[in-house]
Amino acid sequence: MAAGAPPPSSPGVAVLADATLCRRITASVSGWPFPLYRFYCEVVTRYTLHAAFEGYPLEQFPQRRGAVLHVALAEDDLRILKMAYEARKSLAAVGSGLALLDTSRVAACAAHFGRVDALRWVADVAAAESERWAVEEGLMLAPLHRGDVAMLELLATRFPPESTTINYAALKHVVLRNDTATIQWAYDRGYAFTWYGSYCAKFLMDHAASLEMLEVMHSGQRDVGCTTRAMNKAAALGDLRMVRFLHERRTVGCTHAALDSAAKLGSLDVVRYLHEHGLVQWGGCSTAAMDGAAKRGDLEIMRFLHENQSAGCTTDAIDSASANGHLAVVRFLHDHRSEGSTFRALNGAAAGGHAPVLAFLLASRPLECGGERAVVEALDEALAHGHAAAAALLREQLRK
């Protein structure tokens, strides 16, 4: 063969060297395309694959059925996703590896990983080849969970209604995390309450965690309302703005739990507002309000409740105030209340090393201190916690 002459060629070599002809031949051959097979071996096998589980809480992806398509979505590889779908169509008659190429939950998987381009492609293919695609439910759950309003809008626009329903639990999660943008979208789209009726609507509003969320929800359901839990929660947060908003725009008021929670929290402005506007149904607070204020050492709230509410307190008031060293509260309760205390007051003060409280209890409430045995127990508490001054005071009491 002369130098520089082209190498001898055969028909087989000529075919392989012709890219167009090679593609046409391989297209008619059954089996996985090599890039898809390599993707499975090198990428899919690295993933933990989950069993299919639809609903709320969120599904886990990728799943075993449709693993290749799911992993392609996880990897944001639209080329492999399309190749896997085309391979499934060509392999349908052969039955080779169809489970791995199944289109089950592909749209849900794309929504889970936030793949916008893939979702648009799925919507186009599902519309054009509806006989190949089963209608998927629960597509909105993952975007709702992360507050992805753009994806929610895409799903609501491009997918059928049976795929884009939203359940009460998912909306409740949105409200609890105070995601006003997402709940506003739900209202604008007609989801938030028209799908559940007034019962669920009320309870969603009850879970509002900020004034901004209340404003959004109020504007969206003026004819539905809320329950007493809404103001109870606002009071428990110590948020006077929320309490005022609900009072001015709703009529259900609250229960004693609102006053109790505000008092325990130390929110005097909320306690005062609830009392002055008569918002508590069936009377005022319970004994838990004054007991809670005493435990915190909040003398101002204690005085307000004593002067304006009739529930009073229990022996827990002095007992807990003593344990926390709130001498001013202990004095106030001793001077103005008749509920008394128990031996726990002395033990608690001793364990906390609150010598001034111990001295007051021993001098002013000797009968309730429980006698010599109770003093010995209190001394043990003081010694166990290393409070020398309290222990000395109790020893002196035993010598009397």
mmCIF file of C-alpha atoms in Angstrom, residues 2-183:
data_model
loop_
_atom_site.group_PDB
_atom_site.id
_atom_site.type_symbol
_atom_site.label_atom_id
_atom_site.label_comp_id
_atom_site.label_asym_id
_atom_site.label_seq_id
_atom_site.Cartn_x
_atom_site.Cartn_y
_atom_site.Cartn_z
ATOM 1 C CA ALA A 2 1.425 3.350 -1.038
ATOM 2 C CA ALA A 3 2.481 5.727 1.660
ATOM 3 C CA GLY A 4 -0.260 8.206 2.523
ATOM 4 C CA ALA A 5 -3.027 6.130 0.947
ATOM 5 C CA PRO A 6 -6.294 5.817 2.977
ATOM 6 C CA PRO A 7 -6.691 2.553 4.894
ATOM 7 C CA PRO A 8 -8.822 -0.136 3.298
ATOM 8 C CA SER A 9 -12.491 0.153 4.187
ATOM 9 C CA SER A 10 -15.243 -2.422 4.620
ATOM 10 C CA PRO A 11 -19.021 -1.986 4.535
ATOM 11 C CA GLY A 12 -19.181 -2.474 8.335
ATOM 12 C CA VAL A 13 -16.612 0.206 8.979
ATOM 13 C CA ALA A 14 -18.423 2.505 6.575
ATOM 14 C CA VAL A 15 -21.694 2.035 8.473
ATOM 15 C CA LEU A 16 -20.100 2.752 11.837
ATOM 16 C CA ALA A 17 -18.389 5.800 10.463
ATOM 17 C CA ASP A 18 -21.673 7.239 9.193
ATOM 18 C CA ALA A 19 -23.264 8.931 12.209
ATOM 19 C CA THR A 20 -26.685 9.355 10.609
ATOM 20 C CA LEU A 21 -26.884 5.753 9.459
ATOM 21 C CA CYS A 22 -25.594 4.506 12.829
ATOM 22 C CA ARG A 23 -28.331 6.394 14.708
ATOM 23 C CA ARG A 24 -31.021 4.952 12.446
ATOM 24 C CA ILE A 25 -29.807 1.411 12.976
ATOM 25 C CA THR A 26 -29.411 1.665 16.750
ATOM 26 C CA ALA A 27 -32.835 3.276 17.038
ATOM 27 C CA SER A 28 -34.398 0.048 15.813
ATOM 28 C CA VAL A 29 -32.454 -2.141 18.255
ATOM 29 C CA SER A 30 -34.219 -3.052 21.536
ATOM 30 C CA GLY A 31 -32.460 -2.314 24.810
ATOM 31 C CA TRP A 32 -31.294 0.628 26.877
ATOM 32 C CA PRO A 33 -29.345 3.410 25.143
ATOM 33 C CA PHE A 34 -25.779 3.326 26.377
ATOM 34 C CA PRO A 35 -25.861 6.814 28.003
ATOM 35 C CA LEU A 36 -28.944 5.748 29.933
ATOM 36 C CA TYR A 37 -27.358 2.469 30.993
ATOM 37 C CA ARG A 38 -24.209 4.293 32.115
ATOM 38 C CA PHE A 39 -26.340 6.806 34.054
ATOM 39 C CA TYR A 40 -28.034 3.934 35.844
ATOM 40 C CA CYS A 41 -24.753 2.200 36.718
ATOM 41 C CA GLU A 42 -22.816 5.293 37.743
ATOM 42 C CA VAL A 43 -25.484 7.558 39.230
ATOM 43 C CA VAL A 44 -28.724 5.782 40.104
ATOM 44 C CA THR A 45 -26.974 3.073 42.092
ATOM 45 C CA ARG A 46 -25.512 5.709 44.432
ATOM 46 C CA TYR A 47 -28.947 6.814 45.624
ATOM 47 C CA THR A 48 -31.089 5.398 48.390
ATOM 48 C CA LEU A 49 -34.393 4.536 46.749
ATOM 49 C CA HIS A 50 -37.623 4.797 48.723
ATOM 50 C CA ALA A 51 -40.904 2.956 48.630
ATOM 51 C CA ALA A 52 -43.838 4.812 47.113
ATOM 52 C CA PHE A 53 -45.942 6.661 49.667
ATOM 53 C CA GLU A 54 -48.379 9.338 48.620
ATOM 54 C CA GLY A 55 -49.788 11.963 50.952
ATOM 55 C CA TYR A 56 -48.784 14.162 53.863
ATOM 56 C CA PRO A 57 -46.219 14.246 55.466
ATOM 57 C CA LEU A 58 -44.142 14.543 52.360
ATOM 58 C CA GLU A 59 -43.180 11.664 50.141
ATOM 59 C CA GLN A 60 -39.553 10.668 49.886
ATOM 60 C CA PHE A 61 -37.730 10.742 46.572
ATOM 61 C CA PRO A 62 -36.263 9.190 44.511
ATOM 62 C CA GLN A 63 -38.458 6.109 44.628
ATOM 63 C CA ARG A 64 -37.745 2.569 43.449
ATOM 64 C CA ARG A 65 -40.440 2.603 40.812
ATOM 65 C CA GLY A 66 -39.325 5.030 38.142
ATOM 66 C CA ALA A 67 -35.896 5.298 39.760
ATOM 67 C CA VAL A 68 -34.054 6.405 36.607
ATOM 68 C CA LEU A 69 -36.452 9.270 35.940
ATOM 69 C CA HIS A 70 -36.512 10.256 39.611
ATOM 70 C CA VAL A 71 -32.730 10.327 39.887
ATOM 71 C CA ALA A 72 -32.519 12.307 36.650
ATOM 72 C CA LEU A 73 -34.743 14.879 38.347
ATOM 73 C CA ALA A 74 -32.635 14.791 41.494
ATOM 74 C CA GLU A 75 -29.574 15.441 39.326
ATOM 75 C CA ASP A 76 -31.456 18.103 37.316
ATOM 76 C CA ASP A 77 -30.588 16.227 34.119
ATOM 77 C CA LEU A 78 -33.396 16.963 31.671
ATOM 78 C CA ARG A 79 -31.576 15.174 28.828
ATOM 79 C CA ILE A 80 -31.528 11.871 30.694
ATOM 80 C CA LEU A 81 -35.130 12.382 31.792
ATOM 81 C CA LYS A 82 -36.282 12.723 28.188
ATOM 82 C CA MET A 83 -34.070 9.828 27.074
ATOM 83 C CA ALA A 84 -35.526 7.583 29.775
ATOM 84 C CA TYR A 85 -39.059 8.442 28.712
ATOM 85 C CA GLU A 86 -38.320 7.711 25.051
ATOM 86 C CA ALA A 87 -36.571 4.472 26.011
ATOM 87 C CA ARG A 88 -39.611 3.374 27.985
ATOM 88 C CA LYS A 89 -41.824 3.862 24.934
ATOM 89 C CA SER A 90 -39.504 1.781 22.751
ATOM 90 C CA LEU A 91 -39.110 -0.918 25.412
ATOM 91 C CA ALA A 92 -42.806 -1.208 26.209
ATOM 92 C CA ALA A 93 -43.231 -4.240 23.944
ATOM 93 C CA VAL A 94 -40.044 -5.878 25.216
ATOM 94 C CA GLY A 95 -40.647 -5.461 28.954
ATOM 95 C CA SER A 96 -36.979 -4.919 29.815
ATOM 96 C CA GLY A 97 -36.379 -2.772 32.912
ATOM 97 C CA LEU A 98 -39.737 -1.050 32.686
ATOM 98 C CA ALA A 99 -40.108 -0.547 36.451
ATOM 99 C CA LEU A 100 -36.945 1.559 36.557
ATOM 100 C CA LEU A 101 -38.269 3.669 33.683
ATOM 101 C CA ASP A 102 -41.811 3.972 34.999
ATOM 102 C CA THR A 103 -43.387 7.437 34.835
ATOM 103 C CA SER A 104 -45.063 6.953 38.219
ATOM 104 C CA ARG A 105 -44.871 10.089 40.412
ATOM 105 C CA VAL A 106 -42.532 11.864 37.996
ATOM 106 C CA ALA A 107 -44.413 15.155 38.296
ATOM 107 C CA ALA A 108 -44.469 14.847 42.097
ATOM 108 C CA CYS A 109 -40.737 14.137 42.070
ATOM 109 C CA ALA A 110 -40.083 17.186 39.886
ATOM 110 C CA ALA A 111 -42.140 19.321 42.275
ATOM 111 C CA HIS A 112 -40.261 17.825 45.222
ATOM 112 C CA PHE A 113 -36.872 18.827 43.800
ATOM 113 C CA GLY A 114 -38.130 22.151 42.435
ATOM 114 C CA ARG A 115 -37.376 21.362 38.766
ATOM 115 C CA VAL A 116 -39.360 23.983 36.864
ATOM 116 C CA ASP A 117 -38.174 23.083 33.341
ATOM 117 C CA ALA A 118 -38.843 19.409 33.958
ATOM 118 C CA LEU A 119 -42.338 20.158 35.224
ATOM 119 C CA ARG A 120 -43.119 22.170 32.108
ATOM 120 C CA TRP A 121 -41.898 19.272 29.965
ATOM 121 C CA VAL A 122 -43.961 16.763 31.958
ATOM 122 C CA ALA A 123 -47.042 18.959 31.574
ATOM 123 C CA ASP A 124 -46.531 19.153 27.806
ATOM 124 C CA VAL A 125 -45.971 15.411 27.392
ATOM 125 C CA ALA A 126 -48.813 14.454 29.728
ATOM 126 C CA ALA A 127 -51.195 16.659 27.759
ATOM 127 C CA ALA A 128 -50.042 15.299 24.394
ATOM 128 C CA GLU A 129 -49.857 11.635 25.444
ATOM 129 C CA SER A 130 -52.430 11.420 28.219
ATOM 130 C CA GLU A 131 -52.914 7.688 27.699
ATOM 131 C CA ARG A 132 -49.328 7.090 28.867
ATOM 132 C CA TRP A 133 -49.549 9.248 31.999
ATOM 133 C CA ALA A 134 -51.643 8.481 35.043
ATOM 134 C CA VAL A 135 -53.065 11.514 36.821
ATOM 135 C CA GLU A 136 -50.891 12.218 39.854
ATOM 136 C CA GLU A 137 -52.288 13.557 43.113
ATOM 137 C CA GLY A 138 -50.610 15.622 45.805
ATOM 138 C CA LEU A 139 -48.367 17.679 43.532
ATOM 139 C CA MET A 140 -48.787 20.783 45.687
ATOM 140 C CA LEU A 141 -47.498 19.356 48.960
ATOM 141 C CA ALA A 142 -43.748 19.827 48.521
ATOM 142 C CA PRO A 143 -43.983 23.384 47.098
ATOM 143 C CA LEU A 144 -46.387 24.309 49.900
ATOM 144 C CA HIS A 145 -43.988 22.898 52.446
ATOM 145 C CA ARG A 146 -41.141 25.130 51.272
ATOM 146 C CA GLY A 147 -43.279 28.132 50.273
ATOM 147 C CA ASP A 148 -42.461 27.984 46.565
ATOM 148 C CA VAL A 149 -45.217 30.234 45.217
ATOM 149 C CA ALA A 150 -43.861 30.270 41.651
ATOM 150 C CA MET A 151 -44.014 26.486 41.432
ATOM 151 C CA LEU A 152 -47.457 26.418 43.024
ATOM 152 C CA GLU A 153 -48.667 28.780 40.315
ATOM 153 C CA LEU A 154 -47.076 26.642 37.599
ATOM 154 C CA LEU A 155 -48.744 23.509 38.930
ATOM 155 C CA ALA A 156 -52.129 25.169 39.312
ATOM 156 C CA THR A 157 -51.891 26.512 35.758
ATOM 157 C CA ARG A 158 -50.528 23.501 33.880
ATOM 158 C CA PHE A 159 -51.890 20.446 35.697
ATOM 159 C CA PRO A 160 -55.470 19.167 36.125
ATOM 160 C CA PRO A 161 -57.462 20.063 39.266
ATOM 161 C CA GLU A 162 -57.336 16.504 40.619
ATOM 162 C CA SER A 163 -53.537 16.810 40.723
ATOM 163 C CA THR A 164 -53.449 20.171 42.480
ATOM 164 C CA THR A 165 -55.785 19.836 45.430
ATOM 165 C CA ILE A 166 -54.509 21.074 48.794
ATOM 166 C CA ASN A 167 -55.411 19.420 52.073
ATOM 167 C CA TYR A 168 -56.099 21.079 55.406
ATOM 168 C CA ALA A 169 -52.939 19.728 57.057
ATOM 169 C CA ALA A 170 -50.746 21.328 54.402
ATOM 170 C CA LEU A 171 -52.436 24.712 54.760
ATOM 171 C CA LYS A 172 -52.169 24.477 58.530
ATOM 172 C CA HIS A 173 -48.419 23.966 58.163
ATOM 173 C CA VAL A 174 -48.224 27.123 56.025
ATOM 174 C CA VAL A 175 -50.117 29.132 58.643
ATOM 175 C CA LEU A 176 -48.032 27.817 61.541
ATOM 176 C CA ARG A 177 -44.774 28.842 59.915
ATOM 177 C CA ASN A 178 -46.279 32.297 59.303
ATOM 178 C CA ASP A 179 -45.825 32.169 55.525
ATOM 179 C CA THR A 180 -48.115 35.030 54.546
ATOM 180 C CA ALA A 181 -47.049 35.044 50.876
ATOM 181 C CA THR A 182 -48.091 31.428 50.369
ATOM 182 C CA ILE A 183 -51.384 31.742 52.233
#
